[in-house]
Short mmCIF file of C-alpha atoms in Angstrom, two decimals:
data_model
loop_
_atom_site.label_atom_id
_atom_site.label_comp_id
_atom_site.label_asym_id
_atom_site.label_seq_id
_atom_site.Cartn_x
_atom_site.Cartn_y
_atom_site.Cartn_z
CA UNK A 1273 -14.99 -21.40 -40.33
CA UNK A 1274 -17.73 -21.05 -38.40
CA UNK A 1275 -20.34 -18.03 -39.25
CA UNK A 1276 -21.48 -17.40 -36.03
CA UNK A 1277 -18.34 -16.06 -34.98
CA UNK A 1278 -18.34 -12.42 -34.53
CA UNK A 1279 -16.23 -10.47 -37.05
CA UNK A 1280 -14.10 -7.74 -36.65
CA UNK A 1281 -15.30 -3.81 -37.63
CA UNK A 1282 -14.96 -3.30 -41.43
CA UNK A 1283 -11.97 -0.94 -42.27
CA UNK A 1284 -13.02 2.41 -44.11
CA UNK A 1285 -11.18 1.06 -47.26
CA UNK A 1286 -13.64 -1.85 -47.56
CA UNK A 1287 -16.64 0.46 -47.23
CA UNK A 1288 -15.67 2.32 -49.96
CA UNK A 1289 -14.89 -0.81 -52.01
CA UNK A 1290 -18.35 -1.99 -51.16
CA UNK A 1291 -20.03 1.63 -52.10
CA UNK A 1292 -17.68 1.73 -55.43
CA UNK A 1293 -18.83 -1.55 -56.62
CA UNK A 1294 -22.24 -0.88 -55.53
CA UNK A 1295 -21.93 2.52 -58.03
CA UNK A 1296 -20.63 0.33 -60.87
CA UNK A 1297 -23.73 -1.56 -61.09
CA UNK A 1298 -22.94 -4.96 -58.97
CA UNK A 1299 -25.31 -7.19 -57.07
CA UNK A 1300 -25.37 -7.11 -53.68
CA UNK A 1301 -24.22 -11.27 -53.95
CA UNK A 1302 -21.38 -10.05 -56.08
CA UNK A 1303 -20.19 -7.68 -54.00
CA UNK A 1304 -20.12 -10.25 -51.12
CA UNK A 1305 -18.22 -12.94 -52.99
CA UNK A 1306 -15.49 -10.54 -54.23
CA UNK A 1307 -15.12 -9.07 -51.09
CA UNK A 1308 -15.65 -11.51 -48.51
CA UNK A 1309 -17.93 -9.48 -46.83
CA UNK A 1310 -21.46 -11.20 -45.67
CA UNK A 1311 -24.76 -10.21 -48.21
CA UNK A 1312 -26.35 -8.73 -44.71
CA UNK A 1313 -22.98 -6.25 -44.24
CA UNK A 1314 -23.03 -5.46 -47.73
CA UNK A 1315 -26.45 -4.09 -47.89
CA UNK A 1316 -26.08 -2.51 -44.75
CA UNK A 1317 -23.10 -0.53 -45.53
CA UNK A 1318 -24.59 0.50 -49.11
CA UNK A 1319 -28.07 1.35 -46.97
CA UNK A 1320 -26.12 3.62 -44.61
CA UNK A 1321 -24.71 5.00 -47.22
CA UNK A 1322 -27.80 6.08 -49.42
CA UNK A 1323 -29.30 7.47 -45.83
CA UNK A 1324 -25.90 9.71 -44.42
CA UNK A 1325 -24.05 10.04 -47.68
CA UNK A 1326 -21.30 8.46 -46.28
CA UNK A 1327 -19.67 5.30 -44.23
CA UNK A 1328 -17.83 6.68 -41.19
CA UNK A 1329 -19.28 5.11 -38.40
CA UNK A 1330 -21.80 7.71 -37.04
CA UNK A 1331 -21.71 10.37 -33.76
CA UNK A 1332 -23.54 8.06 -30.29
CA UNK A 1333 -22.32 4.67 -31.69
CA UNK A 1334 -21.70 2.07 -28.53
CA UNK A 1335 -22.79 1.59 -25.54
CA UNK A 1336 -24.29 5.09 -23.56
CA UNK A 1337 -22.68 5.45 -20.09
CA UNK A 1338 -24.73 4.69 -16.95
CA UNK A 1339 -22.83 8.03 -15.29
CA UNK A 1340 -22.80 11.55 -16.90
CA UNK A 1341 -20.18 13.72 -15.97
CA UNK A 1342 -22.09 15.76 -13.56
CA UNK A 1343 -23.20 12.26 -11.03
CA UNK A 1344 -19.46 11.50 -11.45
CA UNK A 1345 -18.11 14.55 -10.24
CA UNK A 1346 -20.76 14.61 -7.06
CA UNK A 1347 -19.86 10.76 -6.46
CA UNK A 1348 -15.92 11.85 -6.01
CA UNK A 1349 -16.96 14.88 -3.79
CA UNK A 1350 -18.62 12.17 -1.57
CA UNK A 1351 -15.74 9.77 -0.64
CA UNK A 1352 -13.24 13.04 -0.91
CA UNK A 1353 -15.07 14.20 2.07
CA UNK A 1354 -15.80 10.76 3.40
CA UNK A 1355 -13.23 8.31 2.27
CA UNK A 1356 -14.97 5.55 4.85
CA UNK A 1357 -18.48 5.69 2.63
CA UNK A 1358 -19.25 2.62 0.82
CA UNK A 1359 -20.67 1.86 -2.58
CA UNK A 1360 -23.87 1.26 -1.35
CA UNK A 1361 -24.32 4.16 0.87
CA UNK A 1362 -23.57 5.98 -2.26
CA UNK A 1363 -26.04 4.23 -4.09
CA UNK A 1364 -28.86 5.10 -1.62
CA UNK A 1365 -28.07 9.02 -1.81
CA UNK A 1366 -27.96 9.50 -6.08
CA UNK A 1367 -30.95 7.30 -5.28
CA UNK A 1368 -32.51 9.79 -3.19
CA UNK A 1369 -31.25 12.43 -5.75
CA UNK A 1370 -32.95 11.04 -8.43
CA UNK A 1371 -30.61 9.10 -10.10
CA UNK A 1372 -29.99 5.41 -10.46
CA UNK A 1373 -27.04 3.20 -11.04
CA UNK A 1374 -25.80 -0.16 -9.36
CA UNK A 1375 -23.22 -0.32 -6.86
CA UNK A 1376 -21.21 -2.11 -9.20
CA UNK A 1377 -20.77 1.14 -11.58
CA UNK A 1378 -20.08 3.25 -8.62
CA UNK A 1379 -16.82 1.57 -7.97
CA UNK A 1380 -16.02 1.37 -11.46
CA UNK A 1381 -16.65 5.30 -11.59
CA UNK A 1382 -14.17 5.52 -8.53
CA UNK A 1383 -11.98 3.07 -9.98
CA UNK A 1384 -11.76 4.96 -13.16
CA UNK A 1385 -10.85 7.99 -11.40
CA UNK A 1386 -8.12 7.19 -9.68
CA UNK A 1387 -9.84 6.48 -6.12
CA UNK A 1388 -9.25 2.61 -5.33
CA UNK A 1389 -10.79 0.71 -2.21
CA UNK A 1390 -7.83 0.14 0.55
CA UNK A 1391 -7.65 -1.07 4.29
CA UNK A 1392 -6.45 2.41 5.89
CA UNK A 1393 -3.10 2.84 7.12
CA UNK A 1394 -2.52 2.33 11.21
CA UNK A 1395 -1.53 5.23 12.67
CA UNK A 1396 -0.83 6.56 16.39
CA UNK A 1397 -3.31 8.46 17.81
CA UNK A 1398 -1.23 11.46 18.06
CA UNK A 1399 -2.52 14.82 20.57
CA UNK A 1400 -1.45 18.38 19.42
CA UNK A 1401 1.74 17.69 21.80
CA UNK A 1402 2.79 15.07 19.61
CA UNK A 1403 2.47 16.43 16.46
CA UNK A 1404 4.79 19.05 17.99
CA UNK A 1405 7.16 17.15 19.04
CA UNK A 1406 7.60 14.97 16.22
CA UNK A 1407 7.93 18.45 13.75
CA UNK A 1408 10.35 19.43 16.45
CA UNK A 1409 12.32 16.26 15.65
CA UNK A 1410 11.90 16.68 11.57
CA UNK A 1411 13.36 20.02 12.44
CA UNK A 1412 16.43 19.15 14.72
CA UNK A 1413 17.11 16.32 11.87
CA UNK A 1414 16.32 17.28 8.29
CA UNK A 1415 20.06 18.07 7.63
CA UNK A 1416 22.10 15.45 8.97
CA UNK A 1417 24.14 13.74 6.34
CA UNK A 1418 23.48 10.45 5.10
CA UNK A 1419 26.26 9.18 7.24
CA UNK A 1420 24.73 9.46 9.86
CA UNK A 1421 21.65 7.80 9.17
CA UNK A 1422 23.74 4.45 8.61
CA UNK A 1423 25.56 4.32 12.26
CA UNK A 1424 21.96 4.64 14.02
CA UNK A 1425 20.95 1.30 15.02
CA UNK A 1426 17.78 0.93 14.79
CA UNK A 1427 15.59 -1.08 17.95
CA UNK A 1428 12.33 -1.97 18.60
CA UNK A 1429 9.90 -4.65 19.89
CA UNK A 1430 6.80 -6.34 18.20
CA UNK A 1431 4.93 -9.40 18.97
CA UNK A 1432 4.01 -11.88 15.82
CA UNK A 1433 0.18 -13.77 16.43
CA UNK A 1434 0.33 -17.73 15.59
CA UNK A 1435 -2.20 -16.62 12.92
CA UNK A 1436 -2.90 -13.41 11.34
CA UNK A 1437 -5.84 -11.30 10.96
CA UNK A 1438 -8.07 -11.65 8.67
CA UNK A 1439 -10.23 -8.54 8.86
CA UNK A 1440 -10.45 -5.93 6.44
CA UNK A 1441 -11.35 -2.36 6.34
CA UNK A 1442 -10.91 0.00 2.84
CA UNK A 1443 -11.16 3.33 2.19
CA UNK A 1444 -10.87 5.33 -1.21
CA UNK A 1445 -7.94 7.24 -1.78
CA UNK A 1446 -5.31 8.14 -4.47
CA UNK A 1447 -2.17 6.62 -4.29
CA UNK A 1448 -0.10 9.13 -2.68
CA UNK A 1449 -3.05 9.91 0.32
CA UNK A 1450 -2.30 6.84 2.33
CA UNK A 1451 -1.15 8.87 5.36
CA UNK A 1452 -3.79 11.08 5.54
CA UNK A 1453 -5.93 11.25 8.70
CA UNK A 1454 -8.89 10.81 6.74
CA UNK A 1455 -7.33 7.58 5.58
CA UNK A 1456 -5.75 6.13 8.54
CA UNK A 1457 -7.41 3.97 11.57
CA UNK A 1458 -6.23 4.87 14.68
CA UNK A 1459 -4.01 2.13 16.44
CA UNK A 1460 -3.35 1.23 19.78
CA UNK A 1461 1.01 -0.46 19.89
CA UNK A 1462 0.86 -4.63 20.41
CA UNK A 1463 -3.07 -5.17 19.38
CA UNK A 1464 -2.33 -8.58 20.46
CA UNK A 1465 -0.58 -11.79 19.49
CA UNK A 1466 1.64 -14.58 20.64
CA UNK A 1467 4.92 -14.01 20.98
CA UNK A 1468 7.62 -11.09 21.81
CA UNK A 1469 10.24 -10.41 19.91
CA UNK A 1470 13.24 -7.03 20.06
CA UNK A 1471 15.30 -6.73 17.57
CA UNK A 1472 17.64 -4.23 15.91
CA UNK A 1473 18.92 -3.35 12.26
CA UNK A 1474 21.16 -0.64 10.64
CA UNK A 1475 21.78 0.30 6.87
CA UNK A 1476 24.30 -2.35 6.56
CA UNK A 1477 21.74 -5.20 7.21
CA UNK A 1478 19.92 -7.16 10.17
CA UNK A 1479 21.50 -7.31 13.86
CA UNK A 1480 20.35 -9.40 16.99
CA UNK A 1481 16.76 -10.83 16.92
CA UNK A 1482 15.40 -12.19 20.72
CA UNK A 1483 12.46 -13.28 21.89
CA UNK A 1484 11.26 -12.34 24.72
CA UNK A 1485 9.53 -14.59 27.74
CA UNK A 1486 6.61 -13.49 29.47
CA UNK A 1487 5.99 -9.65 30.69
CA UNK A 1488 9.45 -7.88 29.74
CA UNK A 1489 10.40 -5.15 32.31
CA UNK A 1490 12.95 -2.53 32.53
CA UNK A 1491 15.33 -5.31 33.98
CA UNK A 1492 14.98 -7.84 31.20
CA UNK A 1493 15.33 -4.84 28.72
CA UNK A 1494 18.37 -4.28 29.85
CA UNK A 1495 19.77 -7.37 29.75
CA UNK A 1496 18.49 -7.36 25.97
CA UNK A 1497 20.65 -4.54 25.50
CA UNK A 1498 23.29 -5.98 27.03
CA UNK A 1499 23.36 -9.00 25.12
CA UNK A 1500 22.82 -7.39 21.73
CA UNK A 1501 23.37 -3.88 21.54
CA UNK A 1502 27.23 -4.04 20.94
CA UNK A 1503 26.90 -7.23 19.50
CA UNK A 1504 24.80 -5.94 16.54
CA UNK A 1505 26.81 -2.70 16.18
CA UNK A 1506 30.11 -5.65 15.78
CA UNK A 1507 28.02 -7.68 13.08
CA UNK A 1508 27.70 -4.28 11.42
CA UNK A 1509 30.21 -2.76 11.11
CA UNK A 1510 28.86 0.33 12.75
CA UNK A 1511 31.13 3.24 13.87
CA UNK A 1512 32.36 2.49 17.42
CA UNK A 1513 32.75 6.54 17.96
CA UNK A 1514 29.35 7.35 16.27
CA UNK A 1515 27.18 4.52 16.12
CA UNK A 1516 23.78 6.02 17.28
CA UNK A 1517 21.23 4.16 19.28
CA UNK A 1518 17.51 4.55 18.66
CA UNK A 1519 14.97 3.55 21.16
CA UNK A 1520 11.63 4.81 21.76
CA UNK A 1521 9.65 5.98 24.69
CA UNK A 1522 8.02 3.07 26.04
CA UNK A 1523 8.09 2.88 29.76
CA UNK A 1524 10.19 0.13 30.14
CA UNK A 1525 12.73 2.14 28.03
CA UNK A 1526 12.00 5.53 30.25
CA UNK A 1527 12.51 4.26 33.09
CA UNK A 1528 14.92 5.84 35.88
CA UNK A 1529 16.92 2.24 36.65
CA UNK A 1530 16.97 2.21 32.52
CA UNK A 1531 18.40 5.25 31.91
CA UNK A 1532 20.96 5.12 34.76
CA UNK A 1533 21.59 2.35 33.39
CA UNK A 1534 22.38 3.80 29.82
CA UNK A 1535 23.95 6.63 31.53
CA UNK A 1536 26.49 3.80 32.52
CA UNK A 1537 26.94 2.59 29.17
CA UNK A 1538 27.82 5.89 27.54
CA UNK A 1539 25.76 5.01 24.34
CA UNK A 1540 24.93 7.99 22.51
CA UNK A 1541 21.34 7.59 22.90
CA UNK A 1542 18.82 9.06 19.62
CA UNK A 1543 16.01 11.30 21.44
CA UNK A 1544 12.93 10.10 19.96
CA UNK A 1545 9.49 11.91 20.21
CA UNK A 1546 6.69 9.80 21.82
CA UNK A 1547 3.59 8.18 19.85
CA UNK A 1548 6.17 7.94 16.85
CA UNK A 1549 6.86 3.88 15.99
CA UNK A 1550 5.33 5.29 12.40
CA UNK A 1551 9.07 6.91 12.02
CA UNK A 1552 11.17 4.31 12.90
CA UNK A 1553 12.12 2.42 9.44
CA UNK A 1554 12.21 -0.83 11.69
CA UNK A 1555 8.43 -1.41 10.95
CA UNK A 1556 8.67 -2.40 7.37
CA UNK A 1557 10.69 -5.01 8.05
CA UNK A 1558 8.45 -5.76 11.16
CA UNK A 1559 6.03 -6.16 8.43
CA UNK A 1560 7.87 -8.23 5.93
CA UNK A 1561 8.72 -10.89 8.84
CA UNK A 1562 5.47 -11.19 9.82
CA UNK A 1563 4.38 -11.94 6.37
CA UNK A 1564 7.57 -14.41 5.79
CA UNK A 1565 6.74 -16.23 9.46
CA UNK A 1566 2.61 -16.07 8.47
CA UNK A 1567 3.48 -17.70 4.48
CA UNK A 1568 5.27 -21.01 6.29
CA UNK A 1569 1.96 -21.64 8.21
CA UNK A 1570 3.65 -21.97 12.12
CA UNK A 1571 1.47 -24.50 13.55
CA UNK A 1572 2.47 -23.66 17.24
CA UNK A 1573 4.67 -21.09 19.55
CA UNK A 1574 7.92 -23.30 18.92
CA UNK A 1575 7.89 -23.05 15.06
CA UNK A 1576 6.78 -19.43 15.22
CA UNK A 1577 9.85 -18.65 17.09
CA UNK A 1578 11.72 -20.84 14.66
CA UNK A 1579 10.80 -19.39 11.26
CA UNK A 1580 10.81 -15.77 12.55
CA UNK A 1581 14.52 -16.46 13.25
CA UNK A 1582 15.57 -17.72 10.22
CA UNK A 1583 13.11 -15.56 8.27
CA UNK A 1584 15.21 -12.54 10.18
CA UNK A 1585 18.04 -13.52 8.71
CA UNK A 1586 16.96 -14.05 5.43
CA UNK A 1587 16.20 -10.09 4.99
CA UNK A 1588 18.92 -8.79 2.53
CA UNK A 1589 21.13 -6.22 3.15
CA UNK A 1590 19.88 -4.21 0.18
CA UNK A 1591 16.19 -3.85 1.71
CA UNK A 1592 17.74 -2.46 5.18
CA UNK A 1593 20.31 0.23 3.08
CA UNK A 1594 17.18 1.28 1.13
CA UNK A 1595 14.85 1.97 3.96
CA UNK A 1596 17.58 4.18 5.55
CA UNK A 1597 18.59 5.88 2.03
CA UNK A 1598 15.20 7.01 2.15
CA UNK A 1599 15.23 8.77 5.47
CA UNK A 1600 17.56 10.98 4.03
#
């Protein structure tokens, strides 16, 4: 056995045996041989007993903490107030106050306090009237039964880039604080991409997915609805009498000719608050679809479109149902 290998800490029982044998007159080497403990360790235990009258671990053992409780509370207050403050910035402020610690120690302190570095969630930039409309929507629908939501056909458009974005931005936040305003970054819908898709789903699974060629106008949107909505309603087994179409307030959707076309269809439309893409559960499926497509590394737009249709069809019905169950 390698004598240089670090041994485990001696138990209290072994330490007491060393003292007992020493009191009975046994020498260091004899005790070492009988208990299979290095001579230097035996000498240290006996010396400690003579000085302190105990073989127990003394208080103050181990590495001294670099950050005291006061500094720790100060660091937590800094990032709670300003979640985007970096560890380097915190280090500089502490340095100015006479406390010298590394940025690595600061990150470890934050992590131990449950404040982990995360990319901020992207949310719509809401004005007061938007927030009011969202609140009214919530109050109007909070008591809707599960069967109502199960018969909603959720629709939306998204763009999938050929290559995923690599830029990352982090905030320090707790697990349940992702959507607090200070932890998010305002975003504009469809911030770049290569192929646009229209898709729909319900609690029973994914419906049709159609790629959009060129710039979508209101007439193009009506054509997509004509080709895909009723086909998806039948495919997903929604109630013919009580199914509801959800769409957002994109100009193509709210255009006068589109509204007239929809009235002619006699479909029930779910009134949707403006600037509320985050309320639509299909956003979770878009995220899953994009990651699935990017994992396959499409090399051109034709492959991207092919992979998108294949991966959309693979999304399990259980995933869709869990998104709708989470609404109620």
